[in-house]
Coordinates of C-alpha atoms and ligand atoms in Angstrom, one line a residue:
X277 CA -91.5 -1.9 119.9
X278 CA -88.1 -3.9 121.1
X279 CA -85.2 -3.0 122.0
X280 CA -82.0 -4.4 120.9
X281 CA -78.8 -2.7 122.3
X282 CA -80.9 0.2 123.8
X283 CA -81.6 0.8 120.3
X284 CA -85.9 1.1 120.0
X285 CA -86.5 -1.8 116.8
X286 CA -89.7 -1.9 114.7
X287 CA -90.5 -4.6 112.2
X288 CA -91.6 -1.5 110.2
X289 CA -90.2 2.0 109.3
X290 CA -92.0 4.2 107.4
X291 CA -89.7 7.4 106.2
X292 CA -92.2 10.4 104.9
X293 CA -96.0 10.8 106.0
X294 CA -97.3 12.0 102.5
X295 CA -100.7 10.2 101.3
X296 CA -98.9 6.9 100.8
X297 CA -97.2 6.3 103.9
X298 CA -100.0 7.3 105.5
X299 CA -102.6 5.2 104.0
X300 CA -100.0 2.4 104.9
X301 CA -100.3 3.3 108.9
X302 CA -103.7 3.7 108.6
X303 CA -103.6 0.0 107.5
X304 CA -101.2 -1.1 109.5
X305 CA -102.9 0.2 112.9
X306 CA -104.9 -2.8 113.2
X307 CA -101.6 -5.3 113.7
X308 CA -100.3 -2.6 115.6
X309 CA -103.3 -2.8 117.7
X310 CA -103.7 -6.3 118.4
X311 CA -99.4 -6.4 118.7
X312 CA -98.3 -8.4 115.7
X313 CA -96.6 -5.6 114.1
X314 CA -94.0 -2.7 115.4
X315 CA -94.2 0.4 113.2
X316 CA -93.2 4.0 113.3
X317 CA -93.2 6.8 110.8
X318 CA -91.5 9.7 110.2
X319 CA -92.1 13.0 108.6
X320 CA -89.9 16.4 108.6
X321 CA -93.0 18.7 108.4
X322 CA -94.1 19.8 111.7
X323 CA -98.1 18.4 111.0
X324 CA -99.4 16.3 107.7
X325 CA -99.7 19.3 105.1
X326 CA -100.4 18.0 101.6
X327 CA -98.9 20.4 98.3
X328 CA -99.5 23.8 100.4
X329 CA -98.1 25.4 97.2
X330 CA -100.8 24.1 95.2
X331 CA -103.7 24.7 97.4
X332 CA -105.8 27.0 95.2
X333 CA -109.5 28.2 96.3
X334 CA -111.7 25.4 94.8
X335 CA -109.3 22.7 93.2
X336 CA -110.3 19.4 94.1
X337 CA -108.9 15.9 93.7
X338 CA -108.6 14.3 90.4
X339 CA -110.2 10.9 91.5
X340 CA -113.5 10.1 93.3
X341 CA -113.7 10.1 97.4
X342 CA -113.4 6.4 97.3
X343 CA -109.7 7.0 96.1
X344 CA -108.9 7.3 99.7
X345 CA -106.7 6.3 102.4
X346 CA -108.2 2.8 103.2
X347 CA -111.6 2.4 101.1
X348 CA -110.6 0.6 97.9
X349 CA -108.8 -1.9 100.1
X350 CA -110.8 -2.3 103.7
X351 CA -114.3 -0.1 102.8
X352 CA -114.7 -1.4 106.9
X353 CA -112.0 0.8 108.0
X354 CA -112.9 3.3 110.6
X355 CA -109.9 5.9 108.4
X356 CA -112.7 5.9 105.7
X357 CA -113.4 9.5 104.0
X358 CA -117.3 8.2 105.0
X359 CA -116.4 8.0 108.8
X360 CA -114.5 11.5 108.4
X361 CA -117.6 13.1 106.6
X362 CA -119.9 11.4 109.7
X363 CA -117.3 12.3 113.0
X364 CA -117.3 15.8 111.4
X365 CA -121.2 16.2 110.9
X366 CA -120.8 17.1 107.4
X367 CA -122.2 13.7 106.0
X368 CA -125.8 14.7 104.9
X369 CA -124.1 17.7 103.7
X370 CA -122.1 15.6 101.4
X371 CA -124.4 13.2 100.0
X372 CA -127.0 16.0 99.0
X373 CA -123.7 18.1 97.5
X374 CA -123.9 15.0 94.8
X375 CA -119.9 15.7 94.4
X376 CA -117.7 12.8 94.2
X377 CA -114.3 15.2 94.3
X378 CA -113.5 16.2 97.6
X379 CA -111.9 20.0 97.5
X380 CA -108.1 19.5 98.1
X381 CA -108.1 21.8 101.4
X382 CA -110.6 19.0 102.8
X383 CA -108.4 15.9 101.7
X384 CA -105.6 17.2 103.5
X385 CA -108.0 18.0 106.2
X386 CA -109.2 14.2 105.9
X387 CA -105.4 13.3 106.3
X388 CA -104.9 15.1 109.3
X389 CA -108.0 13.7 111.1
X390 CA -106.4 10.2 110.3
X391 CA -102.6 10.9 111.3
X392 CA -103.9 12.3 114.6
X393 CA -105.4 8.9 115.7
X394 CA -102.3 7.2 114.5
X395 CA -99.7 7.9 117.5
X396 CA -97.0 5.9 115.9
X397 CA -97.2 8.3 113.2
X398 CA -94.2 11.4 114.4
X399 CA -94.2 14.7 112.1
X400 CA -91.1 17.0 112.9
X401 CA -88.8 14.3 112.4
X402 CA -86.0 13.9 109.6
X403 CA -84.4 11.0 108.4
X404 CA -81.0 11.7 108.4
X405 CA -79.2 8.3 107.3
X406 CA -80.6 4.9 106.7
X407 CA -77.7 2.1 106.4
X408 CA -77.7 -1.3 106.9
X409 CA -76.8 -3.0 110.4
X410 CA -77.5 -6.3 112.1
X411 CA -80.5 -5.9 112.7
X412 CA -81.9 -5.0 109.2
X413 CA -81.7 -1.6 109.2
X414 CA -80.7 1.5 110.9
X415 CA -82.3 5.0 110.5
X416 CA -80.9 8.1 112.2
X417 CA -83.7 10.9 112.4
X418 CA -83.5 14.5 114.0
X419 CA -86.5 15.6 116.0
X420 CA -87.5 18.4 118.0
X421 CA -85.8 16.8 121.4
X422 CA -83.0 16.1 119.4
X423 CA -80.9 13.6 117.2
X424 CA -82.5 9.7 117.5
X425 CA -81.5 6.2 116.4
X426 CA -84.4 3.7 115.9
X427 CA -83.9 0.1 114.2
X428 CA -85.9 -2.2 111.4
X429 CA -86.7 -4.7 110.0
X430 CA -88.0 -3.4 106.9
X431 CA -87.6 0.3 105.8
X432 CA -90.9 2.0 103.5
X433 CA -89.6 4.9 101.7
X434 CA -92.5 7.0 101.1
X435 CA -90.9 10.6 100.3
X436 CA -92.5 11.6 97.7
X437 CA -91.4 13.2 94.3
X438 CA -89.2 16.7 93.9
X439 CA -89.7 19.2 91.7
X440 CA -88.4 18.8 88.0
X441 CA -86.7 21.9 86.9
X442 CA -85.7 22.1 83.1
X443 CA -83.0 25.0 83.6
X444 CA -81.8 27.2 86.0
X445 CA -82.2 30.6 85.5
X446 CA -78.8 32.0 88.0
X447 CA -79.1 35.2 89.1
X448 CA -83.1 35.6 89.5
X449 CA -85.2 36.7 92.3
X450 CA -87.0 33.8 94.1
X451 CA -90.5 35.4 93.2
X452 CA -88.8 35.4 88.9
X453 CA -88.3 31.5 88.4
X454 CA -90.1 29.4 90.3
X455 CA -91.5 25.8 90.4
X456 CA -95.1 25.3 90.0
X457 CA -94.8 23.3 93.9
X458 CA -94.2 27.1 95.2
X459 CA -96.6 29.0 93.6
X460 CA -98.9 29.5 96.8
X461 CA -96.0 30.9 98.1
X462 CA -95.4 33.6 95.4
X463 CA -99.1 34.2 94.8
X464 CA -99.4 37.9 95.7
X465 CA -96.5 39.0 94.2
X466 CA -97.2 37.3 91.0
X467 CA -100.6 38.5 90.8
X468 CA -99.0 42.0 90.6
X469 CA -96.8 41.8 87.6
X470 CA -97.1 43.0 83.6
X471 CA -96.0 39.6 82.3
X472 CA -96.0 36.1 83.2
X473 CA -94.7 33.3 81.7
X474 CA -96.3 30.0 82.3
X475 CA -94.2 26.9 80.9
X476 CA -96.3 23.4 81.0
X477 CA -99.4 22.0 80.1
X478 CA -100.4 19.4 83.1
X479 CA -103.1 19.9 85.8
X480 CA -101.2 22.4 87.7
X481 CA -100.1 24.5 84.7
X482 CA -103.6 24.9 84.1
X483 CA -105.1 25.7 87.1
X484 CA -101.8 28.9 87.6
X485 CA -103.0 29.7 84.2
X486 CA -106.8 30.3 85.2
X487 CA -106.1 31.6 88.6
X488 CA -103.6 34.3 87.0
X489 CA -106.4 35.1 84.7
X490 CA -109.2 35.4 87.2
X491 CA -106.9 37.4 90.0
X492 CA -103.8 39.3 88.2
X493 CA -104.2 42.8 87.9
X494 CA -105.7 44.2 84.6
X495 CA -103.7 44.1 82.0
X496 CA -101.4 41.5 83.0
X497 CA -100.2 39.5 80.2
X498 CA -100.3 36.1 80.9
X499 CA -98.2 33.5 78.6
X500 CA -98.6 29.8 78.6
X501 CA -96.1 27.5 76.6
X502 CA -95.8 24.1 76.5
X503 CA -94.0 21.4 74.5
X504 CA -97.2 19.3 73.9
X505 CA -98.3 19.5 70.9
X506 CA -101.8 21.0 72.1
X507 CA -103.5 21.6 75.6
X508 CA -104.5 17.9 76.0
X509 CA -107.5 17.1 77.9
X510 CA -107.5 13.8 80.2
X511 CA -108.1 10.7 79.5
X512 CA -111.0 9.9 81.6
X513 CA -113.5 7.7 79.7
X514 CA -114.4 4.4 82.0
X515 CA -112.1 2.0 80.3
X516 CA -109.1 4.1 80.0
X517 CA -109.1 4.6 83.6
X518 CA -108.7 0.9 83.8
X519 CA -105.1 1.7 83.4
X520 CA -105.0 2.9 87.0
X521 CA -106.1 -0.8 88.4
X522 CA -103.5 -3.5 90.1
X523 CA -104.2 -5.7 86.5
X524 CA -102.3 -2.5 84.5
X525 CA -99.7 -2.7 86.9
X526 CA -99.5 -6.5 86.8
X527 CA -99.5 -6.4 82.8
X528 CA -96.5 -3.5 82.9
X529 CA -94.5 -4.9 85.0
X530 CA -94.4 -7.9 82.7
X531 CA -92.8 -5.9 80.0
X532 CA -89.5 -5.3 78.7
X533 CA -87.8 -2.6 80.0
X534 CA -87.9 -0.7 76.8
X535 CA -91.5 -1.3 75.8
X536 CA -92.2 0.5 79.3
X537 CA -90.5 3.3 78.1
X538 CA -92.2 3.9 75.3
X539 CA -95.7 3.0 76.0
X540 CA -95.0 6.2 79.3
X541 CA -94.1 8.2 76.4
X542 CA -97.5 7.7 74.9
X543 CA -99.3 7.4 77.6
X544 CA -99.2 10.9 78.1
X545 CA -103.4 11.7 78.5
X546 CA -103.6 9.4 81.5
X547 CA -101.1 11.6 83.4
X548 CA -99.9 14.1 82.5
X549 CA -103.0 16.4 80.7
X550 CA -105.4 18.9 82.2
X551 CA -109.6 18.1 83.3
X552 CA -111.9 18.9 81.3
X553 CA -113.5 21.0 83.9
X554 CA -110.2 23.2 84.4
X555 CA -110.5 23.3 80.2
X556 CA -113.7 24.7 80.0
X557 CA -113.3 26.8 82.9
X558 CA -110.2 28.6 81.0
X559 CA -112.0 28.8 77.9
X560 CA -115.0 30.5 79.6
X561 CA -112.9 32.6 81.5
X562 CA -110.8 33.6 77.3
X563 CA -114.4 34.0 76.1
X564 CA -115.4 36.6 78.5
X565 CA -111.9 38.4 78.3
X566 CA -112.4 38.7 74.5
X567 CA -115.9 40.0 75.3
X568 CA -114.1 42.5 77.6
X569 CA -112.0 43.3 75.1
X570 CA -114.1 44.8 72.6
X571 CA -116.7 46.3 74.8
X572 CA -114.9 46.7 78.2
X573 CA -111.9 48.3 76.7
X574 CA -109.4 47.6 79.8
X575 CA -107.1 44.6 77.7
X576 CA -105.5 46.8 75.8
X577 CA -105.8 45.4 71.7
X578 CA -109.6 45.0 70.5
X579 CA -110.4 41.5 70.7
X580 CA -106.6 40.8 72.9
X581 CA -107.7 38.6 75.8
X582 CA -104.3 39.2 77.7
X583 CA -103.5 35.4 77.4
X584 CA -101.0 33.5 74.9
X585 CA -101.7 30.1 74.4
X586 CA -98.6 28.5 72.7
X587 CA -98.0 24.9 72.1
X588 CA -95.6 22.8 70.6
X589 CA -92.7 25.1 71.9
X590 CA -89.4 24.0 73.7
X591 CA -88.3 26.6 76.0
X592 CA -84.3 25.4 76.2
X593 CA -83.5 28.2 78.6
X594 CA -83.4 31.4 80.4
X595 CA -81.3 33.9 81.2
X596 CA -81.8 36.7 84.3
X597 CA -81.9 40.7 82.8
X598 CA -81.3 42.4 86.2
X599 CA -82.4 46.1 84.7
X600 CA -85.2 47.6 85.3
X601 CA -86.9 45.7 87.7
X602 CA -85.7 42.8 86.2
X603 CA -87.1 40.3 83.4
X604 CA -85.9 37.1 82.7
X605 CA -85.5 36.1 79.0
X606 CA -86.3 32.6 77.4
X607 CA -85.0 30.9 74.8
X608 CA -87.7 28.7 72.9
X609 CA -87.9 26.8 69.8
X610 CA -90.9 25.9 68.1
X611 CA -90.2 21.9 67.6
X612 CA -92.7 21.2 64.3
X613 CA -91.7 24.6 62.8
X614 CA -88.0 24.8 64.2
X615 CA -88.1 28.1 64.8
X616 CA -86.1 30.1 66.9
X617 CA -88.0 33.0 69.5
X618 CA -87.0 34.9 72.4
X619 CA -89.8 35.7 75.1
X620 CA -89.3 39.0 77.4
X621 CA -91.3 38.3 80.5
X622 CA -91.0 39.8 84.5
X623 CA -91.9 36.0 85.6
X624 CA -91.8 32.3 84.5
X625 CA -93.6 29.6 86.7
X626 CA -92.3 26.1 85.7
X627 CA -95.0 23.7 86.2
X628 CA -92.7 21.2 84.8
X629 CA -93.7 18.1 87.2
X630 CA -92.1 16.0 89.5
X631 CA -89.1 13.0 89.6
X632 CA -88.2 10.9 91.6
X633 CA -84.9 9.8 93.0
X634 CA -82.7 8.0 95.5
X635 CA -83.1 9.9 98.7
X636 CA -79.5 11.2 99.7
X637 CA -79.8 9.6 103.4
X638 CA -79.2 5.8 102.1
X639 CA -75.6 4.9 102.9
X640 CA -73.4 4.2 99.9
X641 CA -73.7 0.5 100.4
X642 CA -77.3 0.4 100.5
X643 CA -77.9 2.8 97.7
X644 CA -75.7 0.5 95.5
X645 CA -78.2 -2.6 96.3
X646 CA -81.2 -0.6 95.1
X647 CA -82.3 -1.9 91.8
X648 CA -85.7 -2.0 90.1
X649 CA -89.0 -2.6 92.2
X650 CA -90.4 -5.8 91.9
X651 CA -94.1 -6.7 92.3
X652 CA -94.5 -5.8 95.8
X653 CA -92.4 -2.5 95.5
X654 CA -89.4 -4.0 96.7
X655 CA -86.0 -2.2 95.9
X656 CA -83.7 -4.7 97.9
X657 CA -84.3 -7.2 100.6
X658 CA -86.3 -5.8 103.1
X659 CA -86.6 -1.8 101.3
X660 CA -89.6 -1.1 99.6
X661 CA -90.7 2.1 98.0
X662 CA -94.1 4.1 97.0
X663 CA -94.3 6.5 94.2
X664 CA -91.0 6.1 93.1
X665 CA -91.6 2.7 90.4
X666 CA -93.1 4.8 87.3
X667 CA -90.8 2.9 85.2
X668 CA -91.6 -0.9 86.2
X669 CA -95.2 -0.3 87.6
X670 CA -96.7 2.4 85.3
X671 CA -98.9 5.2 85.3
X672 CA -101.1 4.0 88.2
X673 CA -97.2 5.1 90.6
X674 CA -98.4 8.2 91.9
X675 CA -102.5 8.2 91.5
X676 CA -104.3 8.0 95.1
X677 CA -106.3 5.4 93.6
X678 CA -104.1 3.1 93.3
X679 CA -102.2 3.8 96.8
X680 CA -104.7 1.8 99.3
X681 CA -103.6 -0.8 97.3
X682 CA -100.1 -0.8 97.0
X683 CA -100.0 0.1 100.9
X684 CA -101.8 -3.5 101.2
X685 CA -99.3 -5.3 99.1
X686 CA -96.4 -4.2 100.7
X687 CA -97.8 -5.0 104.3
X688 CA -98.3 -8.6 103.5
X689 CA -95.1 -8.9 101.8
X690 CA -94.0 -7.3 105.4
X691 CA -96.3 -9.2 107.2
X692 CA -95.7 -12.5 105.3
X693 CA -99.1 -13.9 105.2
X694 CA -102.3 -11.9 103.6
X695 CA -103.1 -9.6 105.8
X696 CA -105.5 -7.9 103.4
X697 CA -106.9 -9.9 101.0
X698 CA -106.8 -8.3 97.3
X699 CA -108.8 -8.7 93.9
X700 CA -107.8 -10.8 91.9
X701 CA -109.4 -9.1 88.7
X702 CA -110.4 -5.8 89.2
X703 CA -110.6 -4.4 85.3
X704 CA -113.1 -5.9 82.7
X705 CA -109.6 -4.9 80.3
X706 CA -107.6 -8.4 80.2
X707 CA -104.3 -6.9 79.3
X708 CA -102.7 -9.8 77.9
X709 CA -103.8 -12.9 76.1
X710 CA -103.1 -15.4 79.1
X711 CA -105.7 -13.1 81.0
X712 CA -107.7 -12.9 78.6
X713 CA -108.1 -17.1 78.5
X714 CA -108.9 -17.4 82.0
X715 CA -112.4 -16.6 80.9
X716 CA -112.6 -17.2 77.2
X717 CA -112.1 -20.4 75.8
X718 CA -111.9 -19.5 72.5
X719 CA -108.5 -17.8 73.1
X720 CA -105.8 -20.7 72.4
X721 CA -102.1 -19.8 73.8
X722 CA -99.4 -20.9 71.3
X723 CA -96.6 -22.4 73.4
X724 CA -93.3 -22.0 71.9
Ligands
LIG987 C1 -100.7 19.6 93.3 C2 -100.8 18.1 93.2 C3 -102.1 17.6 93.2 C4 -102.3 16.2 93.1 N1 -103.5 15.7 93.0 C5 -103.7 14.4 92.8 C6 -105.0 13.9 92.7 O1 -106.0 14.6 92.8 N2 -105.2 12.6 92.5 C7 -104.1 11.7 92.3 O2 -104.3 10.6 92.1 N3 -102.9 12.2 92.4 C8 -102.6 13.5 92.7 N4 -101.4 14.0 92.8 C9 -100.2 13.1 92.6 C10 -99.8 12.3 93.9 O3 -100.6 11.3 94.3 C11 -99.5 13.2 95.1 O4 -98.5 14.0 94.8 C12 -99.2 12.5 96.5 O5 -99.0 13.6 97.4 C13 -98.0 11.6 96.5 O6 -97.9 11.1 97.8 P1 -96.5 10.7 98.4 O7 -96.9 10.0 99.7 O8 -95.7 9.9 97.4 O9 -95.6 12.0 98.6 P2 -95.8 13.4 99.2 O10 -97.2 13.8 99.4 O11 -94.8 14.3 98.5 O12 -95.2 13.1 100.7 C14 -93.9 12.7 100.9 C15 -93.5 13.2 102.3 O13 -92.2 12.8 102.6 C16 -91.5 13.7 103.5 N5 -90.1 13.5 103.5 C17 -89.2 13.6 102.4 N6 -88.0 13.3 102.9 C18 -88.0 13.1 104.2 C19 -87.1 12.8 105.2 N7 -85.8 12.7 104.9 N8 -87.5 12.6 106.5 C20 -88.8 12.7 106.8 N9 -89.8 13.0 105.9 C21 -89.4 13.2 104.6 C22 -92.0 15.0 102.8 O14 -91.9 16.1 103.7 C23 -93.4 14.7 102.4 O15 -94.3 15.2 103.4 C24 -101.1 15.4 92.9 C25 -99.9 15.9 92.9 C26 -99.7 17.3 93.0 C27 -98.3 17.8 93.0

């Protein structure tokens, strides 16, 4: 670190510690090390905590170990998962457990292990304004001593996504309508309730729907809509996760801005669906209920396994009924039918996903330089951005697999030289012709 004007300048600011601004440090820490780069980051929680809402007993990550915070670019790096699982003594345990998904709780505790060895790395600490200034940039943060001022060179905004919320529901309780981010949070009180409406059918909607099925109280009604037109398992067959490699994101990129669109619309499986295992652990967990039902007698209706399943329904709103108790009730449409309903419920949980958006601490005259990102997440001279370029880079924006990655990109478009060096090829998919000719010779490309 410099100072210019008393001011502490860093070639690199990193706002937000979530996965990706942290694999980015961990990355970085090297340069740091051997002084040939200046960085600091800053996070507003008070430690690294990773989705607390969402940390359910036994969910695990959706990609393999490897997909962590340095391997799939420097498998040397001492901020491995491997070096965790060996500094903790839990490596033998690992490799005889045969399980390439690390529980959630333990990623988070993986992250932890790898922010505490990274000093330049401050939690409790909230950017307040980013603008533009002489020096590059500067970025006013509030932490625990008080207000600060720090400048850079280049800013790395790594916040994250917020909540999606379809409608508002005015009036509720907080425990009523709630996003899917805060269910954690609302846990015991849901678990207590008559009826519960789920709305969504990604990962997360799926794993409230199980754990509301193996912990509410009996006889709790539990109700899952969702617009998709069925309860879509993954895509995870070995090719079609070659959409989450740097040649996808390469290929994207290339396209028109309307042919992105469109292919995210159908590209629904690789993102947005649920895992097999969560799948067949909800229909084992119906299977016994309708068991239960007929010889257990506690589910009310022979055969009723307490659980709607309901696709292929819009919910358009909801409106808050403060009598008795209170209920909230939704207005839904069944699209393919168009069909009108009503559902009475004490409880909806909106696992409705996540946006992005432009974080409200850019000054209006930087905000109205941001454009779209280009290949090394760039969003004006000197700003770049992680998990916030779903529209030009793809599906690959917010998958940890893909993060190592990115983080290397953007430090040697900081960096200006290669600081990492990165596949060239790293799908057996070419996903264009001129790809596809760099190895086949029968492939002739027309030029127009
Ligand atoms: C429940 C859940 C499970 C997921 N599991 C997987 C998975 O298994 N595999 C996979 O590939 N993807 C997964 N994802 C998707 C995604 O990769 C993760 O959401 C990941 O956390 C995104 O990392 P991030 O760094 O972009 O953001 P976040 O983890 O959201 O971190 C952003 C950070 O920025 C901080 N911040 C925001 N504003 C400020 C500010 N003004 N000042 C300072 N700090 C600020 C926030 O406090 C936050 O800590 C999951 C997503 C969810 C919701």
């Amino acid at each position: 670190m410099h100072s210019t004007s008393g001011t502490p300048h860093f070639d690199l600011v990193g706002v937000g510690i979530g996965p990706f601004n942290l694999s980015l440090a961990a990355l970085a820490e090297p340069l740091r090390e051997n002084h040939s780069l200046e960085a600091l980051f800053l996070e507003r929680q008070p430690e690294f905590a990773w989705h607390r809402g969402m940390m359910l007993d036994g969910t695990t990550l959706q990609v393999p170990f490897l997909a962590d915070l340095v391997s799939l670019t420097d498998p040397t790096s001492r901020f491995s998962v491997l070096n965790w699982l060996r500094e903790t003594d839990r490596l033998y345990s690992f490799y005889f457990a045969e399980n390439l998904f690390l529980e959630r709780r333990e990623y988070e505790a993986y992250c932890q292990w790898v922010a505490a060895q990274l000093p330049f790395c401050r939690f409790g600490t909230t950017v307040t304004r980013v603008r533009r200034a002489e020096s590059g940039f500067e970025i006013a943060y509030d932490a625990p001593s008080g207000p600060a001022l720090v400048s850079a060179t280049n800013v790395v905004l790594g916040i994250g996504t917020e909540p999606a919320m379809p409608f508002e529901v005015s009036g509720a309780a907080p425990h009523a309508v709630l996003h899917s981010a805060e269910y954690a949070t609302h846990r015991p009180r849901l678990r207590d309730l008559d009826d519960i409406t789920v709305i969504g059918s990604g990962q997360s909607g799926a794993e409230i729907v199980l754990d509301l099925l193996r912990s509410g109280v009996p006889g709790q009604r539990v109700r899952w809509l969702t617009r998709s037109a069925a309860f879509e398992p993954m895509e995870y067959s070995k090719l079609g996760l070659e959409h989450f490699t740097p040649d996808y994101t390469r290929f994207f990129h290339s396209l028109r801005e309307d042919v992105r669109a469109d292919l995210l619309r159908s590209q629904g499986r690789l993102h947005k669906a649920i895992s097999f295992q969560t799948l067949a652990d909800l229909h084992a967990e119906l299977h016994m209920r309708s068991f239960d039902s007929l010889y257990g007698g506690t589910l009310g209706l022979a055969g009723d396994t307490g659980a709607t399943l309901l696709p292929g329904v819009s919910v358009t709103g909801g409106v808050w009924r403060p009598d008795a108790g209170g209920s909230v009730e939704l207005t839904c449409l069944h699209d393919r039918l168009k069909r009108e309903f009503r559902v009475v419920t004490d409880a909806v949980v909106l696992a409705t996903g996540y946006r992005d958006r432009l974080p409200a601490f850019l000054d209006a005259d930087l905000a109205q330089l941001i454009g779209p990102a280009d290949l090394e997440h760039r969003v004006a001279p000197g700003v770049y951005v992680q998990n916030a370029e779903q529209r030009t880079h793809g599906v690959g924006t917010p998958d940890l697999g893909l993060g190592a990655h990115r983080a290397a990109v953007i430090l040697n478009a900081v960096t200006g030289r290669t600081v990492y060096d990165l596949p060239r090829r790293a799908a057996h998919t070419a996903f264009d012709p001129e790809a596809a000719a760099e190895r086949d010779p029968g492939i002739r490309i027309e030029v127009p």
